[in-house]
Amino acid sequence: MRALRHLSLPLVLVALAACGREAPPPTGSVISGHENPLLAQWQTEFEVPPFDLIKNEHYLPAIREGMARHKQEIDSIVANPEPATFANTIEALERSGAPYARASRVFGAVTGANTNDTLQDVERTLAPEEAAHRDDILLNAGLYQRVKAVYDGRDSLGLNPEQLMLLEETNKQFVRSGAALPDSAKARLKEINKEIAELSQKFSENVLDETNAYDLHVTDTTDLGDLPAGLVELAAAEAKRRGHDAGWSVTLQRPSINPFLESSTNRALRKNIFDGYAMRGDNDNERDNKTILSRMAALRAERARLLGYATHAAYVLSDNMAETPERVMGLLDQVWRPALEVAKSERTDMQTLMNAEGVAGTLEGPDWRHYTERVRREKYALDQQALLPYFEVKAVRDGVFMVANKLYGLTFVERSDLPRWHPDQQVFEVKEADGSHLGVLYMDFFARPSKQGGAWMNELQEQSRLDGEKDPIVTTNFNFPAPTSEGVSLITFDDALTLAHECGHALHGLLSDVTYESLSGTNVARDFVEFGSQIMENWMEEPEVLRLYAKHYQTGEVIPDELVDKLQASATFNQGFITVEFVAAAYLDMAWHSLTEPVEKEARAFEKAEMDRIGLIPEIIPRYRSAYFSHIFAGGYSAGYYAYLWAEVLDKDAFQAFVEAGDLFDPATAKRLRDEILSKGGTRRGMELYRAFRGRDPSIEPLLKGRGLLK
Ligand SMILES: [Zn+2]
């Protein structure tokens, strides 16, 4: 995921010490007098945020002051007596709000990765204020008049393609926000936006609180099954943290619950935690999200109508590569049918194994992950745990750096002297092949209660050169298991792909080479943005690349051929389940956002009706149930969860260009990928960029083949 527009963690002294280096104390940032560090000129190297000086109490006043200055700038654009021009209106808008954007980017990054009660309060206070600020700009009649005047005269202005794109996108943003509507409709839009912002904030707090409230306290060691030793140690520490004298606490964080579901042979405990996970936000308690999300869907339907669209999905998709809900549903249907059949045959295999082992009855949802691992061992002789030692987080990180080096010549130099928001965070200066500075990359790897779930990337500074060169500063965030007392964090192969994924987003931000910030890096259509991230995953799966980075954390031994072969042979195993849980969630998202009437639906019944319609089997639940579907109710992915699959069509097809070239690091193909797509940001439409790279439209075949869905 990516932040805000796209959603989705930090590094510690323990880990640094483990790689044989003591982290020197941060150099320390200098700010004059008693100025709020968020508003001051940053004296740090590369102008990175002075995290060591920024305290909880700085955010609210800085962001409010930023908004006030932004408003003044807008007022002076509107009051300009000169006729509207590209420079005095569009570029002036592009320059406006810089201190506000800078402070809120830092705030967004820190609250995502290292929040606390105070910061949550600030978020609650700011959500409606920021929504209102945005509306004040985008619904400002005088401002829109000037934008429209420039837009209407666009053919005679002699603008270059990037300027023309900026103009089109600026005008479109105003129209899509309601700037062309009558005043009564604008007033209602403002109310709707404010209420959605408050509900979304509450939704996300409820998910975090429901996740943290659950604790499966295990007291009998046999109930842990064959849980890896590192995770047993973490579970024991978690039990202490939660006030238990002894035993192990398993939590609803994915690195805790998933291995437990895979390992434990105690069906009752598996059911307890599975239900705990699936029922978050749906427990009819004070943290229930059902009414909140139904209200949000109804408000979005009402807003779409005001803006002239049949549904919220139609509104959202009109600004994406997919363009219409019909095209999204077409893609989902095309993948759903074969995937459901494959999932059913996976179920049969597991049911047979379960009964053969003497466990009576029918396989259920809480059994799926456990028997998946059993079948994986039986059929492919692949033990996931045997893989773990080859995927220590630093080895995988260096593997991703190596791929970026082979493709684009980039190098990554660790800079433990730069300020960080958490001691676990790692910071790297990214350099071009010739040694020149490209940007800064932060990596925050480990799960902790102050961090939201999942993985994501955000930008602290976007590349641009409107007023001198601004170099990109990007962050990547993950929820990998915290290092053991030896400083070791072993991650799964899936986690390794996640690491590559977020670094893919980071590269998209780092390699940006455009003039205007609004069109920079990952500022592209949502169903195109996952291309830059997902394409990186392809290299990490290739045997020749695995042999370069997957090395045993103790011995340094390269992953044995036997394990690589097994990984290859089982590559499409369980893809029925993975595809079905994903596509079911995508359908659910589309259902909530295809309401033609602004009516609040009863969430449980609504979800069940949609899952019955698509024929979802009861052993699988959607990857996100409505009440904790943060992508769509607390992130920027409403009517957009399909985007990962859409982008996978592109990335699987694009990777074939390297396969066809006969060299996974073919320099000409890599240069084309960088020049035609990754450096271009949003200066051209996604499909145009894709065609410029590939010379043709994408084919869905590589995706279906890759998932074992093509017979
Ligand atoms: Zn992503």
XYZ file of C-alpha atoms and ligand atoms in Angstrom:
712
model
C 0.000 0.000 0.000
C 0.940 3.617 -0.193
C -0.005 6.375 2.209
C -3.116 8.563 2.100
C -3.855 8.267 -1.551
C -2.406 4.803 -1.126
C -1.986 3.449 2.359
C 0.390 0.900 4.386
C 6.347 0.809 9.524
C 10.759 1.575 11.849
C 14.428 -0.033 12.994
C 16.173 -0.475 16.505
C 19.491 -0.308 18.267
C 19.234 -4.032 18.949
C 19.127 -4.773 15.240
C 21.956 -2.406 14.398
C 24.095 -3.916 17.090
C 23.283 -7.313 15.599
C 24.761 -6.435 12.237
C 28.016 -5.740 13.984
C 27.750 -1.978 14.170
C 26.927 0.263 17.051
C 24.637 3.021 15.967
C 26.207 6.366 16.800
C 23.831 8.782 18.502
C 21.991 11.015 16.032
C 23.971 14.124 15.172
C 21.100 16.249 16.415
C 19.301 18.930 14.537
C 19.630 22.619 15.211
C 16.757 25.053 15.215
C 17.038 28.633 16.291
C 15.287 29.878 19.430
C 11.885 28.535 20.372
C 10.489 28.223 16.890
C 8.157 25.327 16.137
C 10.517 22.875 14.370
C 7.809 21.872 11.925
C 7.626 25.423 10.608
C 11.311 26.291 10.755
C 13.846 25.983 7.962
C 15.361 22.504 8.372
C 19.141 22.665 8.853
C 19.550 18.909 8.614
C 21.545 17.227 5.869
C 19.350 16.696 2.782
C 16.711 18.733 4.671
C 15.264 15.606 6.275
C 12.686 16.281 9.019
C 14.323 16.958 12.431
C 12.469 14.083 14.125
C 14.637 14.504 17.239
C 13.242 17.996 17.797
C 9.626 17.458 16.817
C 7.426 16.773 19.845
C 3.750 15.796 20.125
C 2.746 19.358 20.964
C 4.237 20.820 17.785
C 1.886 19.182 15.294
C -1.431 20.875 15.967
C -0.189 24.474 15.981
C 2.119 23.881 12.999
C -0.569 22.324 10.846
C -3.072 25.022 11.789
C -0.538 27.738 11.026
C 0.265 25.967 7.752
C -3.393 26.000 6.789
C -3.729 29.687 7.683
C -0.724 30.611 5.491
C -2.094 28.429 2.717
C -5.411 30.273 2.897
C -3.627 33.631 2.599
C -1.818 32.425 -0.498
C -5.076 31.250 -2.049
C -6.713 34.587 -1.237
C -3.983 36.473 -3.011
C -4.248 34.264 -6.101
C -7.984 35.020 -6.244
C -7.487 38.734 -5.572
C -4.855 39.140 -8.304
C -6.138 41.970 -10.557
C -4.245 40.582 -13.574
C -6.114 38.189 -15.881
C -5.604 34.540 -14.988
C -2.514 32.956 -16.569
C -0.807 29.595 -16.255
C 1.929 31.228 -14.142
C -0.205 33.418 -11.849
C -2.875 30.764 -11.248
C -1.840 27.166 -11.973
C 1.836 27.461 -10.982
C 0.897 29.761 -8.090
C -1.488 27.082 -6.818
C 1.215 24.479 -7.281
C 3.538 26.575 -5.066
C 0.895 27.291 -2.418
C 0.589 25.455 0.905
C 4.200 24.262 1.113
C 4.603 24.583 4.932
C 1.216 22.933 5.458
C 2.050 20.034 3.145
C 5.447 19.551 4.772
C 4.051 19.462 8.351
C 1.129 17.228 7.481
C 3.349 14.755 5.609
C 5.531 14.368 8.718
C 2.420 14.051 10.872
C 0.874 11.428 8.548
C 4.064 9.374 8.521
C 4.534 9.485 12.314
C 0.898 8.783 13.212
C 0.895 5.783 10.856
C 4.064 4.277 12.261
C 4.463 5.500 15.838
C 1.264 6.909 17.231
C 0.108 7.541 20.823
C -2.990 8.837 22.617
C -1.955 12.468 22.226
C -1.364 12.134 18.501
C -4.669 10.293 18.097
C -6.386 13.246 19.776
C -4.674 15.627 17.396
C -5.797 13.509 14.435
C -9.372 13.598 15.691
C -9.231 17.364 16.063
C -7.618 17.926 12.692
C -9.679 15.535 10.528
C -12.719 17.844 10.158
C -10.569 21.004 10.062
C -8.475 19.660 7.203
C -11.526 18.418 5.309
C -13.035 21.904 5.637
C -9.752 23.541 4.546
C -9.621 21.378 1.445
C -13.225 22.220 0.635
C -12.614 25.935 1.151
C -10.039 25.762 -1.607
C -11.654 23.361 -4.025
C -15.110 24.935 -3.700
C -13.815 28.525 -3.903
C -15.814 30.036 -6.754
C -13.361 32.844 -7.536
C -10.431 30.455 -7.635
C -12.256 27.997 -9.864
C -13.181 30.807 -12.247
C -9.509 31.604 -12.735
C -8.547 27.929 -13.173
C -11.345 27.482 -15.678
C -10.336 30.588 -17.603
C -6.803 29.214 -18.059
C -8.175 25.766 -18.891
C -10.605 27.100 -21.500
C -7.775 28.913 -23.271
C -5.334 25.993 -23.032
C -4.895 25.482 -26.782
C -3.373 28.890 -27.350
C -1.007 29.037 -24.374
C 1.959 27.238 -25.914
C 2.217 24.880 -22.947
C 4.523 21.860 -23.008
C 2.963 18.389 -22.438
C 3.768 18.352 -18.703
C 2.267 21.811 -18.210
C -0.813 20.801 -20.149
C -1.194 17.728 -17.967
C -0.860 19.851 -14.810
C -3.548 22.189 -16.108
C -5.908 19.329 -16.997
C -5.388 17.643 -13.637
C -5.863 20.886 -11.687
C -9.077 21.725 -13.498
C -10.351 18.168 -13.121
C -9.685 18.228 -9.376
C -11.900 21.295 -9.001
C -14.703 19.859 -11.145
C -14.586 16.490 -9.353
C -14.734 18.259 -5.985
C -17.895 20.131 -6.951
C -16.527 23.566 -7.860
C -18.950 23.883 -10.772
C -22.055 23.122 -8.646
C -24.644 25.613 -7.346
C -24.084 26.979 -3.806
C -26.721 24.802 -2.102
C -25.087 21.641 -3.453
C -21.652 22.923 -2.435
C -22.866 23.525 1.124
C -24.168 19.957 1.332
C -20.902 18.603 -0.131
C -18.951 20.335 2.614
C -21.146 18.744 5.291
C -20.743 15.320 3.697
C -16.947 15.617 3.433
C -16.647 16.724 7.050
C -18.789 13.850 8.309
C -16.923 11.261 6.198
C -13.587 12.542 7.543
C -14.794 12.158 11.156
C -16.298 8.702 10.549
C -13.180 7.485 8.774
C -11.007 8.617 11.681
C -13.262 6.799 14.172
C -13.271 3.671 11.988
C -9.513 3.459 11.995
C -9.221 3.999 15.781
C -11.781 1.256 16.364
C -9.828 -1.210 14.210
C -6.577 -0.446 16.055
C -8.280 -0.694 19.483
C -10.159 -3.904 18.608
C -6.922 -5.448 17.326
C -5.000 -4.522 20.475
C -7.829 -5.543 22.848
C -7.683 -9.217 21.849
C -5.328 -11.594 23.637
C -5.196 -15.382 23.276
C -3.380 -16.456 26.424
C -1.934 -19.940 25.848
C -0.798 -21.813 28.974
C 0.003 -25.258 27.605
C 3.130 -25.410 25.430
C 1.715 -28.262 23.326
C -0.975 -25.857 22.060
C 1.732 -23.824 20.294
C 2.402 -26.791 18.017
C 5.587 -26.315 16.022
C 5.631 -22.521 16.237
C 9.170 -21.303 15.386
C 11.372 -20.616 18.430
C 11.705 -16.891 17.670
C 7.938 -16.472 17.660
C 7.553 -18.496 20.870
C 9.980 -16.077 22.506
C 8.002 -13.071 21.219
C 4.716 -14.594 22.432
C 6.202 -15.093 25.911
C 7.367 -11.456 25.983
C 3.932 -10.336 24.828
C 2.282 -12.324 27.664
C 4.515 -10.501 30.196
C 3.711 -7.158 28.585
C 0.039 -7.945 28.992
C 0.420 -8.698 32.698
C 0.387 -12.510 32.676
C 2.772 -14.304 35.049
C 3.541 -17.009 32.535
C 2.446 -18.497 29.218
C 2.291 -17.041 25.745
C 0.080 -14.337 24.240
C -0.956 -14.637 20.623
C -2.321 -11.420 19.112
C -4.304 -10.379 16.058
C -1.249 -8.853 14.357
C -0.639 -10.920 11.238
C 2.920 -11.985 12.245
C 1.408 -13.462 15.414
C -1.950 -14.930 14.396
C -0.986 -16.452 11.041
C 1.925 -18.612 12.270
C -0.241 -19.722 15.203
C -3.081 -20.771 12.895
C -0.547 -22.665 10.793
C 1.193 -24.366 13.731
C -1.313 -25.078 16.478
C -3.107 -28.432 16.505
C -5.691 -27.186 19.046
C -8.818 -26.603 16.961
C -10.704 -24.763 19.732
C -7.895 -22.214 20.172
C -7.571 -21.765 16.421
C -11.289 -21.058 16.256
C -11.083 -18.600 19.143
C -8.399 -16.444 17.517
C -9.810 -16.808 14.003
C -13.143 -15.457 15.239
C -11.370 -12.769 17.247
C -9.747 -11.588 14.020
C -12.820 -11.895 11.812
C -15.179 -10.179 14.255
C -13.166 -6.999 14.817
C -15.480 -4.001 14.638
C -18.479 -6.375 14.552
C -18.874 -7.175 18.263
C -21.778 -4.825 18.992
C -19.625 -3.022 21.565
C -18.489 0.613 21.788
C -15.874 -0.073 19.104
C -18.356 -1.422 16.573
C -17.826 -0.174 13.024
C -20.984 -1.424 11.292
C -23.072 1.735 11.622
C -20.054 3.905 10.837
C -19.253 2.170 7.572
C -22.878 1.954 6.419
C -23.202 5.653 7.000
C -19.996 6.304 5.050
C -21.221 4.259 2.075
C -24.545 6.128 2.083
C -22.798 9.509 2.272
C -20.499 8.569 -0.592
C -23.522 7.547 -2.690
C -25.154 10.886 -1.958
C -21.987 12.780 -2.864
C -21.623 10.880 -6.151
C -25.145 11.890 -7.097
C -24.516 15.522 -6.323
C -21.486 15.349 -8.603
C -23.477 13.767 -11.422
C -22.421 10.114 -11.131
C -24.704 7.068 -10.698
C -22.567 5.608 -7.889
C -19.427 6.325 -5.849
C -17.672 3.579 -7.843
C -18.564 5.276 -11.134
C -17.220 8.558 -9.732
C -13.935 7.059 -8.499
C -13.301 4.898 -11.547
C -13.841 7.702 -14.043
C -10.469 9.018 -12.822
C -8.638 5.696 -13.053
C -7.160 3.478 -15.780
C -10.148 1.120 -15.464
C -12.543 4.012 -16.201
C -15.816 2.192 -15.374
C -17.256 -0.222 -12.757
C -18.145 -2.584 -15.613
C -14.492 -2.990 -16.599
C -13.525 -3.663 -12.969
C -16.280 -6.232 -12.550
C -15.203 -7.795 -15.875
C -11.657 -8.302 -14.566
C -12.885 -9.660 -11.206
C -15.263 -12.112 -12.934
C -12.535 -13.302 -15.271
C -10.282 -14.204 -12.326
C -12.981 -15.273 -9.847
C -14.439 -18.235 -11.739
C -11.236 -20.255 -12.204
C -9.927 -19.222 -8.749
C -13.042 -20.488 -6.956
C -12.721 -23.862 -8.701
C -9.067 -24.134 -7.674
C -9.941 -23.160 -4.066
C -12.569 -25.907 -3.965
C -10.040 -28.517 -5.034
C -7.596 -27.207 -2.397
C -10.386 -27.681 0.142
C -10.860 -31.290 -0.945
C -7.151 -32.043 -0.477
C -7.198 -30.592 3.035
C -10.438 -32.273 4.038
C -9.007 -35.625 2.989
C -5.798 -35.093 4.963
C -7.680 -33.895 8.052
C -9.959 -36.949 8.138
C -7.078 -39.297 7.346
C -5.354 -37.947 10.459
C -8.332 -39.016 12.514
C -9.869 -35.547 12.989
C -13.568 -36.047 12.367
C -15.937 -33.514 10.828
C -15.760 -30.856 8.173
C -12.864 -28.524 7.519
C -13.658 -24.969 8.666
C -12.187 -21.511 8.197
C -9.896 -21.724 11.272
C -8.457 -24.991 9.910
C -7.503 -23.681 6.481
C -4.057 -22.264 7.205
C -3.097 -25.252 9.367
C -3.914 -27.811 6.715
C -2.469 -25.653 3.955
C 0.919 -26.071 5.639
C 0.331 -29.777 6.173
C -0.537 -30.298 2.504
C 2.417 -28.131 1.476
C 4.721 -30.453 3.433
C 3.035 -33.608 2.193
C 2.647 -32.740 -1.478
C 5.657 -30.537 -2.078
C 7.801 -31.633 0.851
C 8.173 -27.911 1.536
C 8.364 -26.830 5.140
C 7.913 -23.062 5.327
C 9.942 -23.023 8.520
C 12.909 -24.554 6.750
C 12.888 -21.443 4.568
C 12.883 -18.918 7.411
C 16.647 -18.907 8.153
C 17.322 -17.812 4.558
C 15.082 -14.784 4.835
C 16.547 -12.680 7.632
C 15.212 -9.182 7.174
C 18.638 -7.600 6.435
C 19.448 -10.229 3.799
C 16.168 -9.549 2.055
C 16.663 -5.787 2.301
C 20.123 -6.109 0.754
C 18.599 -8.348 -1.923
C 16.176 -5.610 -2.904
C 19.042 -3.077 -2.923
C 21.016 -5.426 -5.190
C 18.118 -5.692 -7.651
C 17.824 -1.879 -7.732
C 21.576 -1.707 -8.295
C 21.570 -4.199 -11.160
C 18.616 -2.515 -12.837
C 19.299 1.167 -12.275
C 22.826 1.364 -10.885
C 21.635 2.725 -7.526
C 23.587 2.320 -4.273
C 22.304 2.625 -0.684
C 24.516 4.058 2.058
C 23.291 3.669 5.638
C 23.139 6.946 7.555
C 22.506 6.163 11.239
C 23.471 9.759 12.045
C 20.290 11.220 10.545
C 17.283 11.839 12.857
C 14.583 9.155 13.017
C 11.119 8.834 14.542
C 11.905 5.548 16.269
C 15.261 3.947 17.123
C 14.282 0.878 15.032
C 14.184 2.931 11.880
C 16.994 2.657 9.309
C 17.973 5.552 7.016
C 19.798 5.334 3.694
C 21.158 7.860 1.272
C 20.375 6.648 -2.235
C 22.993 7.444 -4.879
C 23.084 7.231 -8.647
C 25.617 5.055 -10.474
C 27.935 8.082 -10.807
C 27.819 8.669 -7.052
C 25.552 11.715 -7.208
C 22.788 12.158 -4.643
C 19.346 10.840 -5.623
C 17.303 10.878 -2.407
C 16.774 9.512 1.096
C 15.055 6.242 2.048
C 13.726 5.439 5.539
C 12.865 1.827 6.466
C 10.798 0.930 9.529
C 10.547 -2.871 9.679
C 9.071 -4.145 12.938
C 5.571 -4.492 14.371
C 4.682 -2.656 17.589
C 1.414 -1.544 19.196
C 1.932 2.072 18.122
C 1.965 1.140 14.463
C -0.976 0.487 12.179
C -1.146 -2.931 10.531
C 0.078 -3.797 7.055
C 2.872 -2.263 5.030
C 3.012 1.051 3.208
C 5.181 3.759 1.760
C 4.912 7.504 2.164
C 6.713 10.528 0.935
C 8.195 13.154 3.226
C 9.319 15.202 0.255
C 8.391 14.700 -3.376
C 10.808 15.282 -6.226
C 10.204 18.465 -8.244
C 12.167 21.295 -9.864
C 9.738 24.157 -10.178
C 11.822 26.270 -7.802
C 15.159 24.543 -7.824
C 15.775 20.825 -7.475
C 13.890 19.150 -4.615
C 15.150 15.609 -3.986
C 12.794 12.842 -2.886
C 12.647 11.673 0.747
C 10.578 8.509 1.126
C 9.667 6.045 3.877
C 8.759 2.351 3.840
C 6.883 0.723 6.705
C 6.311 -2.932 7.641
C 5.000 -5.178 10.428
C 7.708 -7.864 10.562
C 8.366 -9.745 13.817
C 10.456 -7.648 16.204
C 14.039 -8.939 16.446
C 14.737 -11.669 18.980
C 17.178 -11.072 21.826
C 19.936 -12.020 19.340
C 18.760 -9.229 17.032
C 17.413 -11.595 14.393
C 14.143 -11.129 12.518
C 13.352 -14.057 10.262
C 10.573 -13.302 7.821
C 8.512 -15.458 5.507
C 8.942 -15.567 1.753
C 5.653 -13.621 1.504
C 7.102 -10.949 3.791
C 10.149 -10.777 1.525
C 7.845 -9.959 -1.363
C 6.146 -7.290 0.771
C 9.550 -5.745 1.483
C 10.257 -5.632 -2.258
C 6.768 -4.247 -2.901
C 7.150 -1.199 -0.664
C 10.663 -0.610 -1.987
C 9.085 -0.633 -5.444
C 6.867 2.263 -4.384
C 9.924 3.931 -2.886
C 11.845 3.600 -6.180
C 8.896 5.059 -8.056
C 9.193 8.096 -5.776
C 13.019 8.181 -5.872
C 13.396 7.841 -9.650
C 10.892 10.591 -10.404
C 12.236 13.186 -12.825
C 9.571 15.858 -13.415
C 9.008 19.581 -12.918
C 5.778 19.694 -10.924
C 5.298 18.071 -7.515
C 1.629 17.276 -8.221
C 2.705 15.042 -11.101
C 5.722 13.584 -9.339
C 6.555 9.944 -8.465
C 3.598 8.000 -7.163
C 1.064 10.738 -7.952
C -0.565 8.540 -10.577
C -3.955 6.834 -10.921
C -4.542 4.432 -8.067
C -4.860 1.376 -10.288
C -1.534 2.273 -11.896
C 0.404 3.060 -8.726
C 0.661 -0.605 -7.676
C 2.546 -1.322 -10.908
C 5.715 0.318 -9.633
C 5.581 -1.711 -6.424
C 4.425 -5.064 -7.696
C 6.900 -5.306 -10.536
C 9.737 -5.450 -7.950
C 8.247 -8.642 -6.491
C 8.903 -10.515 -9.738
C 12.699 -10.473 -9.366
C 12.627 -11.677 -5.770
C 10.866 -14.898 -6.844
C 13.330 -15.858 -9.570
C 15.706 -18.742 -8.713
C 18.781 -16.910 -10.036
C 17.963 -13.895 -7.856
C 17.045 -16.006 -4.813
C 20.553 -17.517 -4.998
C 21.991 -14.021 -4.791
C 20.198 -12.863 -1.650
C 18.599 -15.785 0.233
C 21.492 -16.679 2.565
C 21.394 -18.465 5.905
C 21.491 -15.897 8.702
C 23.989 -17.918 10.765
C 26.206 -19.669 8.227
C 25.862 -17.385 5.186
C 25.141 -20.523 3.118
C 23.213 -19.833 -0.098
C 19.705 -21.290 -0.186
C 20.052 -24.926 -1.369
C 18.846 -25.812 -4.884
C 16.522 -28.346 -3.352
C 14.621 -25.606 -1.476
C 14.550 -23.349 -4.536
C 13.123 -26.204 -6.621
C 10.454 -26.838 -4.029
C 9.578 -23.154 -3.917
C 9.211 -23.184 -7.683
C 7.163 -26.388 -7.735
C 4.767 -25.022 -5.112
C 4.568 -21.499 -6.561
C 0.951 -21.843 -7.569
C -0.013 -23.862 -4.474
C -2.796 -22.270 -2.397
C -3.315 -19.613 -5.069
C -6.985 -20.601 -5.146
C -7.323 -19.440 -1.531
C -5.150 -16.349 -1.959
C -6.982 -15.223 -5.082
C -10.429 -15.993 -3.704
C -9.930 -14.096 -0.432
C -8.563 -11.113 -2.371
C -11.206 -11.016 -5.096
C -14.005 -11.526 -2.522
C -12.801 -8.380 -0.731
C -12.633 -6.512 -4.047
C -16.229 -7.504 -4.829
C -17.260 -6.388 -1.326
C -15.639 -3.006 -1.895
C -17.426 -2.637 -5.233
C -20.759 -3.645 -3.639
C -20.520 -0.989 -0.906
C -19.679 1.625 -3.474
C -22.237 0.683 -6.110
C -25.225 1.920 -4.063
C -27.416 4.068 -6.267
C -29.413 5.411 -3.300
C -27.966 7.042 -0.190
C -29.391 4.351 2.094
C -27.700 2.944 5.202
C -27.559 -0.849 4.823
C -27.315 -3.315 7.723
C -23.646 -4.194 7.309
C -23.645 -7.878 8.275
C -26.620 -8.758 6.044
C -25.297 -6.643 3.179
C -21.920 -8.362 3.271
C -23.507 -11.826 3.464
C -25.777 -11.109 0.492
C -22.803 -10.086 -1.664
C -20.719 -13.118 -0.618
C -23.705 -15.403 -1.383
C -24.113 -13.764 -4.776
C -20.541 -14.562 -5.804
C -20.749 -18.068 -4.304
C -17.943 -17.662 -1.743
C -17.409 -20.962 0.094
C -17.899 -20.803 3.881
C -14.337 -21.971 4.662
C -12.954 -18.705 3.280
C -13.734 -15.167 4.440
C -12.872 -12.106 2.393
C -9.338 -10.864 3.051
C -10.972 -7.914 4.785
C -14.486 -8.060 6.200
C -16.389 -4.767 6.065
C -15.902 -3.802 9.724
C -12.065 -3.815 9.442
C -11.671 -2.996 5.761
C -9.404 -0.024 6.439
C -8.292 0.312 2.818
C -11.772 1.423 1.849
C -13.140 3.005 5.045
C -9.987 4.536 6.537
C -7.588 4.675 3.590
C -7.807 5.979 0.073
C -8.930 2.768 -1.642
C -12.735 3.041 -1.778
C -13.891 1.427 -5.029
C -10.178 0.827 -5.527
C -9.173 -2.430 -3.829
C -9.298 -4.122 -7.249
C -6.327 -1.927 -8.180
C -3.763 -4.495 -6.976
C -5.147 -7.062 -9.416
C -5.420 -4.523 -12.209
C -1.815 -3.543 -11.709
C -0.795 -7.216 -11.552
C -2.028 -7.660 -15.104
C 0.457 -4.918 -16.002
C 3.391 -6.018 -13.853
C 3.298 -9.687 -14.860
C 3.115 -8.692 -18.519
C 5.860 -6.089 -18.115
C 8.231 -8.554 -16.419
C 7.881 -10.763 -19.483
C 9.759 -8.058 -21.381
C 12.864 -8.998 -19.319
C 12.198 -12.713 -19.788
C 11.849 -12.189 -23.537
C 15.115 -10.230 -23.598
C 16.815 -13.324 -22.162
C 18.294 -11.372 -19.237
C 16.377 -10.508 -16.056
C 18.542 -7.398 -15.745
C 18.681 -6.543 -19.440
C 20.110 -3.002 -19.427
C 18.062 -1.710 -22.375
C 14.778 -2.978 -20.912
C 15.648 -1.608 -17.458
C 16.483 1.770 -18.984
C 13.173 1.784 -20.841
C 11.303 0.919 -17.625
C 13.005 3.790 -15.833
C 12.772 6.311 -18.683
C 9.260 5.549 -19.927
C 7.453 4.769 -16.655
C 9.247 5.176 -13.326
C 10.753 8.619 -13.981
C 7.596 9.992 -15.538
C 5.270 10.112 -12.502
C 1.837 11.296 -13.575
C 3.002 13.476 -16.462
C 1.258 11.089 -18.900
C -1.701 8.683 -18.533
C -0.922 5.162 -17.270
C -1.833 3.328 -20.449
C 0.308 5.707 -22.557
C 3.285 5.100 -20.265
C 2.718 1.366 -20.417
C 2.528 1.317 -24.209
C 5.671 3.426 -24.459
C 7.499 0.801 -22.376
C 5.987 -2.368 -23.840
C 5.088 -1.288 -27.374
C 1.603 -2.784 -26.989
C -1.363 -3.187 -24.614
C -0.960 -5.524 -21.620
C -2.096 -9.174 -21.758
C -3.827 -10.902 -18.810
C -2.276 -14.283 -19.654
C 0.926 -13.936 -17.605
C -1.188 -13.158 -14.510
C -3.465 -16.169 -14.956
C -0.458 -18.417 -15.644
C 1.440 -17.032 -12.691
C -1.431 -17.882 -10.365
C -2.008 -21.333 -11.905
C -5.455 -20.333 -13.085
C -4.954 -20.983 -16.781
C -5.715 -24.524 -17.770
Zn 1.328 -1.023 -2.715
